[in-house]
mmCIF file of C-alpha atoms and ligand atoms in Angstrom:
data_model
loop_
_atom_site.group_PDB
_atom_site.id
_atom_site.type_symbol
_atom_site.label_atom_id
_atom_site.label_comp_id
_atom_site.label_asym_id
_atom_site.label_seq_id
_atom_site.Cartn_x
_atom_site.Cartn_y
_atom_site.Cartn_z
ATOM 1 C CA MET A 1 17.179 4.800 6.920
ATOM 2 C CA ARG A 2 13.582 3.145 6.041
ATOM 3 C CA ASP A 3 12.537 3.413 2.807
ATOM 4 C CA LYS A 4 10.692 6.201 1.005
ATOM 5 C CA ILE A 5 7.890 5.106 -0.914
ATOM 6 C CA VAL A 6 5.262 6.068 -3.342
ATOM 7 C CA ALA A 7 3.265 3.777 -4.602
ATOM 8 C CA GLY A 8 0.268 4.036 -7.322
ATOM 9 C CA ASN A 9 -3.050 2.382 -6.726
ATOM 10 C CA TRP A 10 -4.763 2.323 -9.810
ATOM 11 C CA LYS A 11 -7.561 0.302 -8.839
ATOM 12 C CA MET A 12 -10.066 -0.601 -11.872
ATOM 13 C CA ASN A 13 -9.352 2.044 -14.326
ATOM 14 C CA LYS A 14 -7.641 2.246 -17.218
ATOM 15 C CA LYS A 15 -6.995 0.346 -20.514
ATOM 16 C CA LEU A 16 -3.850 -1.232 -21.755
ATOM 17 C CA GLU A 17 -2.815 1.627 -24.213
ATOM 18 C CA GLU A 18 -3.517 4.254 -21.581
ATOM 19 C CA ALA A 19 -1.571 2.116 -18.928
ATOM 20 C CA LEU A 20 1.109 1.725 -21.284
ATOM 21 C CA GLN A 21 1.480 5.546 -21.585
ATOM 22 C CA LEU A 22 1.057 6.475 -18.214
ATOM 23 C CA VAL A 23 4.323 4.117 -17.569
ATOM 24 C CA LYS A 24 6.192 5.512 -20.507
ATOM 25 C CA GLU A 25 5.851 9.118 -19.050
ATOM 26 C CA LEU A 26 6.653 7.782 -15.675
ATOM 27 C CA ALA A 27 9.887 5.901 -16.655
ATOM 28 C CA VAL A 28 11.373 9.358 -18.476
ATOM 29 C CA SER A 29 10.350 11.617 -15.338
ATOM 30 C CA GLU A 30 13.029 12.424 -12.992
ATOM 31 C CA ILE A 31 12.722 11.150 -9.548
ATOM 32 C CA ASP A 32 14.934 11.308 -7.107
ATOM 33 C CA SER A 33 17.021 7.872 -6.907
ATOM 34 C CA SER A 34 16.695 7.418 -2.918
ATOM 35 C CA ILE A 35 12.457 7.374 -3.710
ATOM 36 C CA LYS A 36 11.104 3.792 -4.363
ATOM 37 C CA MET A 37 8.279 4.451 -6.926
ATOM 38 C CA ILE A 38 5.775 1.655 -7.479
ATOM 39 C CA VAL A 39 2.942 1.276 -9.733
ATOM 40 C CA ILE A 40 0.057 -1.064 -9.228
ATOM 41 C CA PRO A 41 -2.109 -1.891 -12.129
ATOM 42 C CA PRO A 42 -4.894 -4.359 -12.307
ATOM 43 C CA PHE A 43 -4.154 -7.888 -13.145
ATOM 44 C CA PRO A 44 -4.189 -7.991 -17.265
ATOM 45 C CA PHE A 45 -1.718 -5.198 -17.800
ATOM 46 C CA ILE A 46 0.954 -6.142 -14.989
ATOM 47 C CA HIS A 47 2.958 -8.087 -17.611
ATOM 48 C CA SER A 48 3.170 -5.877 -19.662
ATOM 49 C CA VAL A 49 4.024 -2.722 -17.425
ATOM 50 C CA VAL A 50 6.343 -4.543 -16.056
ATOM 51 C CA ASN A 51 8.282 -4.799 -19.629
ATOM 52 C CA ASN A 52 7.728 -1.239 -20.259
ATOM 53 C CA VAL A 53 9.481 -0.205 -16.802
ATOM 54 C CA GLU A 54 12.658 -2.403 -17.640
ATOM 55 C CA ASN A 55 14.963 0.147 -17.927
ATOM 56 C CA SER A 56 13.604 2.418 -15.364
ATOM 57 C CA THR A 57 14.073 1.782 -11.374
ATOM 58 C CA ILE A 58 9.890 1.681 -11.446
ATOM 59 C CA LYS A 59 8.645 -1.735 -9.597
ATOM 60 C CA VAL A 60 5.415 -3.151 -10.202
ATOM 61 C CA GLY A 61 2.601 -4.564 -7.994
ATOM 62 C CA ALA A 62 -0.802 -6.372 -7.695
ATOM 63 C CA GLN A 63 -3.880 -4.796 -6.044
ATOM 64 C CA ASN A 64 -4.582 -8.423 -4.498
ATOM 65 C CA CYS A 65 -4.017 -12.246 -4.564
ATOM 66 C CA ALA A 66 -5.603 -15.148 -3.913
ATOM 67 C CA ILE A 67 -5.475 -16.945 -0.349
ATOM 68 C CA GLN A 68 -4.641 -20.376 -2.031
ATOM 69 C CA ALA A 69 -1.700 -21.381 -3.785
ATOM 70 C CA SER A 70 -2.780 -22.852 -6.898
ATOM 71 C CA GLY A 71 -5.709 -24.796 -8.381
ATOM 72 C CA ALA A 72 -9.409 -25.069 -8.730
ATOM 73 C CA TYR A 73 -10.596 -21.616 -7.831
ATOM 74 C CA THR A 74 -11.778 -19.979 -10.989
ATOM 75 C CA GLY A 75 -11.386 -16.366 -11.462
ATOM 76 C CA GLU A 76 -8.742 -16.195 -8.845
ATOM 77 C CA VAL A 77 -4.950 -15.252 -9.395
ATOM 78 C CA ALA A 78 -2.075 -16.707 -7.161
ATOM 79 C CA ALA A 79 0.935 -14.787 -5.711
ATOM 80 C CA ALA A 80 3.164 -17.319 -7.607
ATOM 81 C CA MET A 81 1.537 -15.897 -10.972
ATOM 82 C CA LEU A 82 2.226 -12.786 -10.482
ATOM 83 C CA LYS A 83 5.552 -13.302 -8.903
ATOM 84 C CA SER A 84 6.001 -15.286 -12.407
ATOM 85 C CA VAL A 85 5.267 -11.997 -14.674
ATOM 86 C CA GLY A 86 7.259 -9.631 -12.673
ATOM 87 C CA ALA A 87 5.429 -8.099 -9.783
ATOM 88 C CA SER A 88 7.249 -7.140 -6.843
ATOM 89 C CA TYR A 89 4.815 -6.051 -4.324
ATOM 90 C CA ILE A 90 0.911 -6.875 -3.742
ATOM 91 C CA ILE A 91 -1.651 -4.835 -2.027
ATOM 92 C CA VAL A 92 -3.100 -6.530 0.786
ATOM 93 C CA GLY A 93 -6.347 -5.897 2.876
ATOM 94 C CA HIS A 94 -7.219 -2.734 1.211
ATOM 95 C CA SER A 95 -10.382 -1.224 2.355
ATOM 96 C CA GLU A 96 -12.287 -1.669 -0.701
ATOM 97 C CA ARG A 97 -11.283 -5.536 -0.145
ATOM 98 C CA ARG A 98 -12.381 -5.387 3.140
ATOM 99 C CA LEU A 99 -15.519 -3.350 2.592
ATOM 100 C CA TYR A 100 -16.893 -4.532 -0.916
ATOM 101 C CA PHE A 101 -15.441 -8.235 -0.707
ATOM 102 C CA ASN A 102 -15.703 -8.958 2.681
ATOM 103 C CA GLU A 103 -11.944 -9.481 3.337
ATOM 104 C CA ASN A 104 -11.345 -10.482 6.630
ATOM 105 C CA ASN A 105 -8.256 -10.567 9.003
ATOM 106 C CA SER A 106 -8.040 -14.149 8.673
ATOM 107 C CA GLU A 107 -7.803 -14.266 4.863
ATOM 108 C CA LEU A 108 -5.437 -11.532 5.022
ATOM 109 C CA VAL A 109 -3.362 -13.810 7.154
ATOM 110 C CA GLU A 110 -2.901 -15.778 4.064
ATOM 111 C CA LYS A 111 -2.511 -13.148 1.818
ATOM 112 C CA VAL A 112 0.258 -12.042 3.236
ATOM 113 C CA ASN A 113 1.854 -15.504 3.905
ATOM 114 C CA GLN A 114 1.278 -16.114 0.036
ATOM 115 C CA SER A 115 3.085 -12.745 -0.794
ATOM 116 C CA LEU A 116 6.069 -13.528 1.087
ATOM 117 C CA LYS A 117 6.508 -17.195 0.363
ATOM 118 C CA ASN A 118 6.730 -15.891 -3.148
ATOM 119 C CA ASP A 119 8.970 -13.194 -2.555
ATOM 120 C CA LEU A 120 6.537 -10.428 -2.373
ATOM 121 C CA THR A 121 6.434 -7.713 -0.417
ATOM 122 C CA PRO A 122 3.249 -7.206 0.996
ATOM 123 C CA ILE A 123 1.953 -3.537 1.454
ATOM 124 C CA TYR A 124 -0.931 -4.411 4.525
ATOM 125 C CA CYS A 125 -3.528 -1.755 4.784
ATOM 126 C CA CYS A 126 -5.501 -0.950 7.951
ATOM 127 C CA GLY A 127 -7.687 2.157 8.213
ATOM 128 C CA GLU A 128 -10.704 2.663 10.345
ATOM 129 C CA LEU A 129 -14.032 4.065 9.158
ATOM 130 C CA LEU A 130 -15.566 7.442 9.532
ATOM 131 C CA GLU A 131 -17.729 6.346 12.468
ATOM 132 C CA GLU A 132 -15.264 4.235 14.173
ATOM 133 C CA ARG A 133 -13.209 7.515 14.392
ATOM 134 C CA GLU A 134 -15.882 9.541 15.217
ATOM 135 C CA SER A 135 -16.845 7.048 18.355
ATOM 136 C CA ASN A 136 -13.335 7.164 19.101
ATOM 137 C CA ASN A 137 -12.287 3.583 17.893
ATOM 138 C CA HIS A 138 -9.767 4.193 15.418
ATOM 139 C CA PHE A 139 -6.797 3.088 17.532
ATOM 140 C CA LYS A 140 -8.572 0.001 18.533
ATOM 141 C CA VAL A 141 -9.568 -1.032 15.005
ATOM 142 C CA VAL A 142 -6.354 -0.224 13.791
ATOM 143 C CA GLU A 143 -4.388 -2.306 16.604
ATOM 144 C CA SER A 144 -6.655 -5.010 15.837
ATOM 145 C CA GLN A 145 -6.119 -5.179 11.820
ATOM 146 C CA ILE A 146 -2.430 -4.955 12.508
ATOM 147 C CA ASN A 147 -2.563 -7.626 15.387
ATOM 148 C CA GLU A 148 -4.794 -10.077 13.371
ATOM 149 C CA GLY A 149 -3.770 -9.790 9.804
ATOM 150 C CA LEU A 150 0.425 -9.128 10.398
ATOM 151 C CA PHE A 151 1.759 -9.840 13.919
ATOM 152 C CA HIS A 152 1.821 -13.620 13.162
ATOM 153 C CA LEU A 153 4.892 -12.760 11.161
ATOM 154 C CA SER A 154 8.582 -13.758 12.241
ATOM 155 C CA LYS A 155 10.612 -10.187 12.697
ATOM 156 C CA GLU A 156 12.478 -11.295 9.518
ATOM 157 C CA GLU A 157 9.400 -11.693 7.847
ATOM 158 C CA LEU A 158 7.940 -8.462 9.154
ATOM 159 C CA LEU A 159 11.175 -6.589 7.940
ATOM 160 C CA LYS A 160 10.016 -7.398 4.302
ATOM 161 C CA SER A 161 6.649 -6.464 4.391
ATOM 162 C CA VAL A 162 5.248 -2.549 4.049
ATOM 163 C CA ILE A 163 2.268 -1.000 6.008
ATOM 164 C CA ALA A 164 -0.137 1.615 4.592
ATOM 165 C CA TYR A 165 -2.360 3.567 6.854
ATOM 166 C CA GLU A 166 -5.558 4.546 5.288
ATOM 167 C CA PRO A 167 -8.315 6.335 6.887
ATOM 168 C CA VAL A 168 -11.499 5.093 4.820
ATOM 169 C CA TRP A 169 -13.051 8.613 5.558
ATOM 170 C CA ALA A 170 -9.954 9.920 3.165
ATOM 171 C CA ILE A 171 -10.157 7.571 0.614
ATOM 172 C CA GLY A 172 -11.374 9.007 -2.677
ATOM 173 C CA THR A 173 -12.991 11.822 -0.915
ATOM 174 C CA GLY A 174 -10.753 14.685 -0.928
ATOM 175 C CA VAL A 175 -11.014 14.668 2.477
ATOM 176 C CA THR A 176 -7.293 14.162 3.770
ATOM 177 C CA ALA A 177 -6.107 13.335 7.360
ATOM 178 C CA SER A 178 -4.549 16.092 9.007
ATOM 179 C CA SER A 179 -0.980 16.110 9.796
ATOM 180 C CA GLU A 180 -1.710 15.542 13.356
ATOM 181 C CA GLN A 181 -4.170 12.814 12.692
ATOM 182 C CA ALA A 182 -1.834 11.061 10.462
ATOM 183 C CA GLN A 183 1.477 11.396 12.351
ATOM 184 C CA GLU A 184 -0.263 10.206 15.609
ATOM 185 C CA MET A 185 -1.529 7.006 13.908
ATOM 186 C CA HIS A 186 1.409 6.536 12.371
ATOM 187 C CA ALA A 187 3.376 6.704 15.569
ATOM 188 C CA PHE A 188 0.769 4.527 17.059
ATOM 189 C CA ILE A 189 1.689 1.722 14.367
ATOM 190 C CA ARG A 190 5.446 1.980 14.974
ATOM 191 C CA GLY A 191 4.442 1.456 18.667
ATOM 192 C CA LEU A 192 2.909 -1.538 18.245
ATOM 193 C CA ILE A 193 5.648 -3.017 16.417
ATOM 194 C CA ALA A 194 8.345 -2.179 18.965
ATOM 195 C CA GLN A 195 6.343 -3.534 21.584
ATOM 196 C CA LYS A 196 6.356 -6.942 19.670
ATOM 197 C CA TYR A 197 9.193 -6.535 17.614
ATOM 198 C CA GLY A 198 11.502 -4.133 19.301
ATOM 199 C CA GLN A 199 12.599 -0.670 18.618
ATOM 200 C CA GLU A 200 15.041 -1.631 15.781
ATOM 201 C CA THR A 201 12.536 -3.375 13.876
ATOM 202 C CA ALA A 202 9.879 -0.836 14.259
ATOM 203 C CA GLY A 203 12.162 1.750 12.745
ATOM 204 C CA ALA A 204 13.049 -0.310 9.836
ATOM 205 C CA ILE A 205 9.389 -0.450 8.422
ATOM 206 C CA SER A 206 7.917 1.715 5.951
ATOM 207 C CA ILE A 207 4.535 3.227 6.994
ATOM 208 C CA LEU A 208 2.927 5.041 4.008
ATOM 209 C CA TYR A 209 -0.323 6.921 4.195
ATOM 210 C CA GLY A 210 -3.210 6.700 2.009
ATOM 211 C CA GLY A 211 -6.260 8.579 1.241
ATOM 212 C CA SER A 212 -6.523 11.441 -0.953
ATOM 213 C CA CYS A 213 -3.140 12.208 -1.105
ATOM 214 C CA ASN A 214 -2.087 14.805 -3.931
ATOM 215 C CA PRO A 215 0.724 16.935 -5.131
ATOM 216 C CA LYS A 216 -0.222 20.156 -2.816
ATOM 217 C CA ASN A 217 -0.644 17.793 0.224
ATOM 218 C CA ALA A 218 1.842 15.393 0.013
ATOM 219 C CA LYS A 219 4.863 17.569 0.977
ATOM 220 C CA GLU A 220 3.400 18.215 4.796
ATOM 221 C CA LEU A 221 2.300 14.634 4.772
ATOM 222 C CA PHE A 222 5.807 12.966 4.089
ATOM 223 C CA ALA A 223 7.713 15.495 6.079
ATOM 224 C CA LEU A 224 6.112 13.798 9.227
ATOM 225 C CA PRO A 225 8.321 11.797 11.399
ATOM 226 C CA ASP A 226 6.523 8.354 10.956
ATOM 227 C CA VAL A 227 5.061 8.826 7.457
ATOM 228 C CA ASP A 228 7.642 7.076 4.929
ATOM 229 C CA GLY A 229 5.723 8.211 1.845
ATOM 230 C CA GLY A 230 2.274 7.434 0.320
ATOM 231 C CA LEU A 231 -0.104 5.129 -1.479
ATOM 232 C CA ILE A 232 -1.918 7.033 -3.764
ATOM 233 C CA GLY A 233 -4.914 6.093 -5.685
ATOM 234 C CA GLY A 234 -6.578 8.890 -7.958
ATOM 235 C CA ALA A 235 -3.841 11.154 -8.095
ATOM 236 C CA SER A 236 -1.648 8.328 -9.430
ATOM 237 C CA LEU A 237 -3.425 8.115 -12.643
ATOM 238 C CA LYS A 238 -1.616 10.842 -14.051
ATOM 239 C CA SER A 239 1.952 11.223 -14.506
ATOM 240 C CA ASP A 240 2.530 14.781 -13.854
ATOM 241 C CA ASP A 241 0.809 14.382 -10.557
ATOM 242 C CA PHE A 242 2.101 11.317 -9.615
ATOM 243 C CA VAL A 243 5.624 12.441 -10.299
ATOM 244 C CA ALA A 244 4.878 15.783 -8.093
ATOM 245 C CA ILE A 245 3.711 13.412 -5.114
ATOM 246 C CA ALA A 246 7.196 11.671 -5.764
ATOM 247 C CA ASN A 247 9.027 14.679 -5.417
ATOM 248 C CA SER A 248 7.603 15.961 -2.630
ATOM 249 C CA PHE A 249 10.154 14.171 0.187
HETATM 250 P P1 LIG B 1 -7.266 8.021 -3.163
HETATM 251 O O1 LIG B 1 -6.856 6.189 -2.821
HETATM 252 O O2 LIG B 1 -5.830 8.493 -3.278
HETATM 253 O O3 LIG B 1 -7.894 8.263 -4.190
HETATM 254 O O4 LIG B 1 -7.880 8.488 -1.768
HETATM 255 C C1 LIG B 1 -5.833 5.774 -1.953
HETATM 256 C C2 LIG B 1 -6.382 4.321 -1.749
HETATM 257 O O5 LIG B 1 -7.033 4.017 -1.627
HETATM 258 O O6 LIG B 1 -4.928 3.761 -1.897
#
């Protein structure tokens, strides 16, 4: 059985006090023990958030890491540092990083490698722009993102990774992919994995949906055969909403 995951990407939101309040609420909420809940705060809060979820099953992730291991790279944060403060996951290649910070697939290869080298699970993001979907290029775009950013991994490494499909036109817009759109892309991604790594590996990798997922639509999305949970932005900033999403499997 694949892991069922809800990961809350807080993006560049909250101050420390608010962040700790949110995780305190999450830590005491009732979540089915089969669900993996991950919170992904901005860098400065990771250490304190880790300390505040110690007595719960909640795991903590980071939103990005450097392509380098360490050294003279002012302003960068290495995967090894994130590991040392207690992170267990790293989002790699979120569309906001691809779009606003020009991250390309070859840099993402380095970030995926840095994550795995430091025993952190990469959550590798892929997804097409609206114009790419409208021009019927969405499968091609996602295929190249997966091929170029993730498929350098060995089977063993891939099995330690999570994939998130996030159509860019659905992120933060209130427009969610339809069940058909989500399922067909998730099945397509799983098919790509099966072609390269075999059916068993494809069946073992969690593929999350992201893009305006909320307590109202999570149930329908999570019931789809190839959707194994969500990467949640806006709706992960309020404990009630995030818990409701986690309980939507
Ligand atoms: P959203 O963001 O849920 O606010 O659309 C999702 C994401 O960017 O991971």
